[in-house]
PDB file of C-alpha atoms in Angstrom:
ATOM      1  CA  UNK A  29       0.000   0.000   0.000  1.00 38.00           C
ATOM      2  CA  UNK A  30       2.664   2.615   0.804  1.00 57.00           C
ATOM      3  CA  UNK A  31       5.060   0.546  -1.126  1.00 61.00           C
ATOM      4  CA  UNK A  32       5.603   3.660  -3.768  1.00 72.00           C
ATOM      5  CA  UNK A  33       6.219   6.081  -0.836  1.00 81.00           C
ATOM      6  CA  UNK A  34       8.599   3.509   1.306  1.00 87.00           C
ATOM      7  CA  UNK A  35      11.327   4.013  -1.291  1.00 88.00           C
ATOM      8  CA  UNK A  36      11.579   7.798  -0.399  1.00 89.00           C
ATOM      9  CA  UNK A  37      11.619   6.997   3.750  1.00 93.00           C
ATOM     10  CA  UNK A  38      14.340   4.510   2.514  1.00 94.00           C
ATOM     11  CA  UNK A  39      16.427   6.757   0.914  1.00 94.00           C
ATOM     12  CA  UNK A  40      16.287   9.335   3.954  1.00 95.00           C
ATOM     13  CA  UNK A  41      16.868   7.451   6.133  1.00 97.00           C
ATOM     14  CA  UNK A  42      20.290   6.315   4.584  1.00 96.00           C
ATOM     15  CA  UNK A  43      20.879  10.186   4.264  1.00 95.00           C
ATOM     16  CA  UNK A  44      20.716  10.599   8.168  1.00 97.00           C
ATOM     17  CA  UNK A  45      22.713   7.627   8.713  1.00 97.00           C
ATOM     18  CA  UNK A  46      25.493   8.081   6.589  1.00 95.00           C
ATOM     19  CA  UNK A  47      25.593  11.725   7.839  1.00 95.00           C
ATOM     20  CA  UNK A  48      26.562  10.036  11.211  1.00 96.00           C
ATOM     21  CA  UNK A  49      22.829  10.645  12.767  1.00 97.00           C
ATOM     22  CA  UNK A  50      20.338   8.157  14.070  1.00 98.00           C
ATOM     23  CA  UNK A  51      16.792   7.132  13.130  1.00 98.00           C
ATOM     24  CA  UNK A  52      13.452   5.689  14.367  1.00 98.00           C
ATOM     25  CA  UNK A  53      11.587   2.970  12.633  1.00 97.00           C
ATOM     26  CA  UNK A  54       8.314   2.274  13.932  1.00 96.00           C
ATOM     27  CA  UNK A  55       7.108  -0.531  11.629  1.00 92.00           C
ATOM     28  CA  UNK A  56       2.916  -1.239  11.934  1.00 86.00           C
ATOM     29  CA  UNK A  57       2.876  -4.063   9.072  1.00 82.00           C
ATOM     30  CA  UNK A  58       6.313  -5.997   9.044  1.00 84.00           C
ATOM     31  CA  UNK A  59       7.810  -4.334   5.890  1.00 85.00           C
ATOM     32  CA  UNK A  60      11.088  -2.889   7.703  1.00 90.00           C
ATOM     33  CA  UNK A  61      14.001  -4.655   5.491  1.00 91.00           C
ATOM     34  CA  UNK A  62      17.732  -3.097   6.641  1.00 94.00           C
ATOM     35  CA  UNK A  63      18.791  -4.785   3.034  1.00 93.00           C
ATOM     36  CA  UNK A  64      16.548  -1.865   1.296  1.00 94.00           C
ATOM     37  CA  UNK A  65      18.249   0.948   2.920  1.00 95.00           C
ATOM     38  CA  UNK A  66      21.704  -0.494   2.613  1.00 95.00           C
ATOM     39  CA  UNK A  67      21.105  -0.617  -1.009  1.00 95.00           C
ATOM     40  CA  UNK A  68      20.588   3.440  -0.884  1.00 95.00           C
ATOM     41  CA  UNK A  69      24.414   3.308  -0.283  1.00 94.00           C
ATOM     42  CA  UNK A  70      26.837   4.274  -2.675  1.00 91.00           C
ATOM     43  CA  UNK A  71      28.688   0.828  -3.775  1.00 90.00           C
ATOM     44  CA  UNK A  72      32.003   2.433  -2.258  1.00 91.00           C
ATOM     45  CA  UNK A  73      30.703   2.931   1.137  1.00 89.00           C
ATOM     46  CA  UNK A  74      33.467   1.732   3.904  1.00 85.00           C
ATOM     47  CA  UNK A  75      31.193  -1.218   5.943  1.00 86.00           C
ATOM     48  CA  UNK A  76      28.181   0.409   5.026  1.00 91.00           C
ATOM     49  CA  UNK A  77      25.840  -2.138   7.160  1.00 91.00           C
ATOM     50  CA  UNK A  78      27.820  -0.299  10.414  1.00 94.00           C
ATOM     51  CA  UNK A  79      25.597   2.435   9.843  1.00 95.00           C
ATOM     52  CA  UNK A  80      22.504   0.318  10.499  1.00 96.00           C
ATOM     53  CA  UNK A  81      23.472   0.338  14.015  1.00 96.00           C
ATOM     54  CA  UNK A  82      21.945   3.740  14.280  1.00 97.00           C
ATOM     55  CA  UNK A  83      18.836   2.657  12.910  1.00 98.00           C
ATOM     56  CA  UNK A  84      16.324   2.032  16.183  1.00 97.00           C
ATOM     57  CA  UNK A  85      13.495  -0.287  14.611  1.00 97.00           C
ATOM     58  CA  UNK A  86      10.239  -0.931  16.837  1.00 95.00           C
ATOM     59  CA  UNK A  87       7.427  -3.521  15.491  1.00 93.00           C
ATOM     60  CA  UNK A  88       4.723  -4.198  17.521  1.00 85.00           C
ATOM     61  CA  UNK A  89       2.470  -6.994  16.553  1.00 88.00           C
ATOM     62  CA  UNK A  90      -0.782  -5.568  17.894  1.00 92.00           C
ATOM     63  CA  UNK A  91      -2.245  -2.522  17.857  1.00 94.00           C
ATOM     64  CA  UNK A  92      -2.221  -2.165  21.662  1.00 95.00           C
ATOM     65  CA  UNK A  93       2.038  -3.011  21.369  1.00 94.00           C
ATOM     66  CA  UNK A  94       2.212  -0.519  18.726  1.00 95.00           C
ATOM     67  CA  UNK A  95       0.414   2.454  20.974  1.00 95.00           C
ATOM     68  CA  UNK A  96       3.345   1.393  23.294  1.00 96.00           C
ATOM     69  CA  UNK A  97       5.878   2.097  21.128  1.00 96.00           C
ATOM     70  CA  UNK A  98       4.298   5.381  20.453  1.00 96.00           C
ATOM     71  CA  UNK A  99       4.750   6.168  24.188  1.00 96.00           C
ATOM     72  CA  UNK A 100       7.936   5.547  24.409  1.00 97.00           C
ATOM     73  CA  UNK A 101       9.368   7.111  21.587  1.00 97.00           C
ATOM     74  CA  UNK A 102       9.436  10.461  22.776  1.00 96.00           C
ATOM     75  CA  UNK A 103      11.634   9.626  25.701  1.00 97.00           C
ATOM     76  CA  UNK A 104      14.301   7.147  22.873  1.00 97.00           C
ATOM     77  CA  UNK A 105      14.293  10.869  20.506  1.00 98.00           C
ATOM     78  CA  UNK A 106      15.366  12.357  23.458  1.00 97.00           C
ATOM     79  CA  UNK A 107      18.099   9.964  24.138  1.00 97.00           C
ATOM     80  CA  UNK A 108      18.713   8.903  20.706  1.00 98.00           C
ATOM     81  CA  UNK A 109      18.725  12.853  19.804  1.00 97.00           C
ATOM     82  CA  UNK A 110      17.216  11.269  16.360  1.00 98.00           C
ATOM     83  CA  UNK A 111      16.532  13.997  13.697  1.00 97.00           C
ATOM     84  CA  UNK A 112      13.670  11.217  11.642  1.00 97.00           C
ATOM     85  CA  UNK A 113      11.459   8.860  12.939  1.00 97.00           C
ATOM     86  CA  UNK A 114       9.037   7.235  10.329  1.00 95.00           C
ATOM     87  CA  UNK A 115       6.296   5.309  11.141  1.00 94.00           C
ATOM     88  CA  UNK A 116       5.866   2.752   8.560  1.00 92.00           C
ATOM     89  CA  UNK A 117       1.653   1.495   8.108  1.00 90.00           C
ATOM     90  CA  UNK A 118       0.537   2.823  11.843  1.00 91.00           C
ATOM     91  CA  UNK A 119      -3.472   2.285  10.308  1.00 93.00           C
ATOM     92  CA  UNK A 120      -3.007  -0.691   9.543  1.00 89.00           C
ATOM     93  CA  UNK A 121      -3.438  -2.771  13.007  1.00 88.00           C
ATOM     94  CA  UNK A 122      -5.978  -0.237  14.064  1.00 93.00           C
ATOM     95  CA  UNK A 123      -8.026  -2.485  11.325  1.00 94.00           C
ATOM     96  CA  UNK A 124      -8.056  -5.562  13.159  1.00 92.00           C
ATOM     97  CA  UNK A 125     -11.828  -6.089  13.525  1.00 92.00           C
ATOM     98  CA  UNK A 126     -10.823  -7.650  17.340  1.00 93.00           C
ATOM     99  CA  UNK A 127     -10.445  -3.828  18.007  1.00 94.00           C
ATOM    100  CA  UNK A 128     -13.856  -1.986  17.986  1.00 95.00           C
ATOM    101  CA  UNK A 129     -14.172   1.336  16.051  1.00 95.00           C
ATOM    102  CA  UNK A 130     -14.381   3.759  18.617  1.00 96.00           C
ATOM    103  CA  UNK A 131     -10.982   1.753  20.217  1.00 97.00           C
ATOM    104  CA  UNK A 132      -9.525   2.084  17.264  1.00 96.00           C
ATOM    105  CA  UNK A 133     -10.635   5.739  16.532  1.00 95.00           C
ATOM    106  CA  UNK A 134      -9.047   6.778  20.245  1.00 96.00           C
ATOM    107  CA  UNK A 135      -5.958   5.201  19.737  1.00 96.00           C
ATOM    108  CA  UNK A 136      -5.050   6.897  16.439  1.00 96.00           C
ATOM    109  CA  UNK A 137      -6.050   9.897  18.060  1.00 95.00           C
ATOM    110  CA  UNK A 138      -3.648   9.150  21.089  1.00 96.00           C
ATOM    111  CA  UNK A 139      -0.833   8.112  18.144  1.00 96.00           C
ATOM    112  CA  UNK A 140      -1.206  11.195  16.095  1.00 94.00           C
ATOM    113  CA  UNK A 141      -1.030  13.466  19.070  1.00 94.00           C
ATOM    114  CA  UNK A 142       2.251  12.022  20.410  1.00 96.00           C
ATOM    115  CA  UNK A 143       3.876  11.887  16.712  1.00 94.00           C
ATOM    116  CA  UNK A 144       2.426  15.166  16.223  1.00 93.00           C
ATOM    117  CA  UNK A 145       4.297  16.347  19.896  1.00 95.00           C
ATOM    118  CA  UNK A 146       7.158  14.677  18.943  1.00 96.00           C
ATOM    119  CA  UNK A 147       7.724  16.605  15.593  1.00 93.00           C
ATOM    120  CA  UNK A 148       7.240  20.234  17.275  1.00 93.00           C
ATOM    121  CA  UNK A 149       8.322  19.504  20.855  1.00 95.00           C
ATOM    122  CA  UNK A 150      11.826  18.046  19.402  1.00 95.00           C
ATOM    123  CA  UNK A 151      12.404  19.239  16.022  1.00 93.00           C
ATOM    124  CA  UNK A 152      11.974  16.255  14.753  1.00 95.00           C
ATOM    125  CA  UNK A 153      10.862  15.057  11.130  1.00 93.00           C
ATOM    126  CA  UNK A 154       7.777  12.391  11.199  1.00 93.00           C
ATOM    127  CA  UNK A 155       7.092  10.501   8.007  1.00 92.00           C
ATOM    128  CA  UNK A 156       4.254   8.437   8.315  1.00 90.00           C
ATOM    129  CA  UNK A 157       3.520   6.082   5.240  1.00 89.00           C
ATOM    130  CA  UNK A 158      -0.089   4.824   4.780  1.00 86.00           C
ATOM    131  CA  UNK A 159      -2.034   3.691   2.032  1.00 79.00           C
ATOM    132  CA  UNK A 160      -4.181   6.307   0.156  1.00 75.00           C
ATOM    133  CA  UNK A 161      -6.922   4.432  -0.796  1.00 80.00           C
ATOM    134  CA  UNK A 162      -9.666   3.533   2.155  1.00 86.00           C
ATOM    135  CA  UNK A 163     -10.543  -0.234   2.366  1.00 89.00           C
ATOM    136  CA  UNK A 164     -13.735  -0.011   4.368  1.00 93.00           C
ATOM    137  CA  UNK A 165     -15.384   3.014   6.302  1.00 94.00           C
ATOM    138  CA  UNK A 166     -13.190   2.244   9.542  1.00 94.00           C
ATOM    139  CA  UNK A 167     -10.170   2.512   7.186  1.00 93.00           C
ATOM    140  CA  UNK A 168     -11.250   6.050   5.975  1.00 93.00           C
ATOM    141  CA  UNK A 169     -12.143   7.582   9.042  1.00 94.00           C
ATOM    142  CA  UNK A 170      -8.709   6.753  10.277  1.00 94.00           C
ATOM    143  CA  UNK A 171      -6.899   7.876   7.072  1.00 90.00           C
ATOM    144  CA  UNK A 172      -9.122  11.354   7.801  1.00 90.00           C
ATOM    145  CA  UNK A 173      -7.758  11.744  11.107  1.00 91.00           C
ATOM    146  CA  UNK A 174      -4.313  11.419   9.733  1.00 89.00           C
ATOM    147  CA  UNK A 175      -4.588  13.985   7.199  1.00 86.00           C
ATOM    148  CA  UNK A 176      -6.064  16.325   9.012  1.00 87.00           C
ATOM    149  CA  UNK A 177      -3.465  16.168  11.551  1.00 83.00           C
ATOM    150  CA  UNK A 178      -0.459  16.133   9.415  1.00 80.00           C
ATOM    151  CA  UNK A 179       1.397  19.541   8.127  1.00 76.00           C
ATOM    152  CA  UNK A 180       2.435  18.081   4.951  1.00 71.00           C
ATOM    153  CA  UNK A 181       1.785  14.903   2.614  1.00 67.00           C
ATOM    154  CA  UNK A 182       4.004  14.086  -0.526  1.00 63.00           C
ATOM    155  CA  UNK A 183       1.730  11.401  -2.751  1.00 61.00           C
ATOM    156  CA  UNK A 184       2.927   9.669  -5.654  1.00 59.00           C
ATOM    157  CA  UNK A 185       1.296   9.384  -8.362  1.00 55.00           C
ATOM    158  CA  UNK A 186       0.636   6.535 -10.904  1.00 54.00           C
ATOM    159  CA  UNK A 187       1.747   6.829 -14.029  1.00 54.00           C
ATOM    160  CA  UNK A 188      -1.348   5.779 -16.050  1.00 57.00           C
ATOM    161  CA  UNK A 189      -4.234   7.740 -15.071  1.00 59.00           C
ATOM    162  CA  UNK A 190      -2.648   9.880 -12.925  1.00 55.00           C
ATOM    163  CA  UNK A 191      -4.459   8.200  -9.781  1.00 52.00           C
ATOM    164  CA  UNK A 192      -3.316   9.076  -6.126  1.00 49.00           C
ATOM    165  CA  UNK A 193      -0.885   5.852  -5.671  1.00 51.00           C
ATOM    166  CA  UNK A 194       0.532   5.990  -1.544  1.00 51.00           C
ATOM    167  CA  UNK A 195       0.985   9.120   0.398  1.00 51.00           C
ATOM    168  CA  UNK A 196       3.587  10.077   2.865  1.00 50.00           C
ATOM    169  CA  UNK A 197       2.308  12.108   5.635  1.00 53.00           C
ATOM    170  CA  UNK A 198       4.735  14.858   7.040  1.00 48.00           C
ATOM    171  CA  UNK A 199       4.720  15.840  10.657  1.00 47.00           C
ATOM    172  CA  UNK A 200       6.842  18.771  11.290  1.00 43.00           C
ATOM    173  CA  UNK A 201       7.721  22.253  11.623  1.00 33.00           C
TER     174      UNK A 201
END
């Protein structure tokens, strides 16, 4: 879904790390692969894959685990002093139907406020990557509450048809 979009985070990411500067990966669908970024490296990179050890990755496998997360990142940018954090698919586990709408609807809200805290309170660049097109009327109410928190969004678009392909949602000053 934001497989058009990933690329970009991909590519930033091994920006910040060759620059010497660590980064957040919150991962919400299990599409993180370190062999993607190291492949952003120039072919005469010195031990390129010793960069990755800057590269903080989080997964959690339910929605509750991934609110976690959330929680906690604040406090690892702090630490971490992390200039990028991208949250990679945070929707989709808020559309597992064991998770009731309205749960689901309050802890989006609770993710986009502390992404959305973490961006102006730190300086910090959020990319979030989700899916542009809705999948059922849970999934757009969600996508609606992303957008209208988010400063910025960079979409992709297809190359027949010109139709909206993934967006990448921008959280920062």
């Amino acid at each position: 879904a934001g497989k058009s979009m990933r690329k970009y985070a991909e590519s930033w990411t091994a920006t910040a790390l060759r620059a010497g500067q660590n980064v957040h990966w919150i991962d919400g669908a299990s599409r993180i692969n370190p062999a993607r970024i190291l492949d952003h490296f120039p072919p005469t990179e010195p031990a390129a894959h010793e960069h990755l050890h800057r590269l903080f990755i989080g997964r959690g496998f339910t929605v509750h685990q991934l609110a976690s997360l959330i929680e906690r990142l604040a406090r690892e940018v702090s630490i971490t002093d992390a200039p990028l954090v991208i949250v990679d698919a945070p929707i989709a586990m808020h559309l597992d139907k064991q998770v009731g709408d309205h749960e689901a609807r309050c802890l989006m809200r609770r993710l986009m406020f502390e992404v959305k805290s973490i961006a102006q309170n730190q300086n910090v660049a959020v990319l979030l990557i989700t899916s542009h097109h809705a999948k059922s009327k849970r999934h757009q109410q969600l996508l609606t509450m992303v957008e209208r928190q988010s400063s910025r969004q960079l979409v992709e678009r297809r190359e027949k048809g010109g139709k909206r392909c993934s967006p990448m949602t921008m959280l920062s000053l």
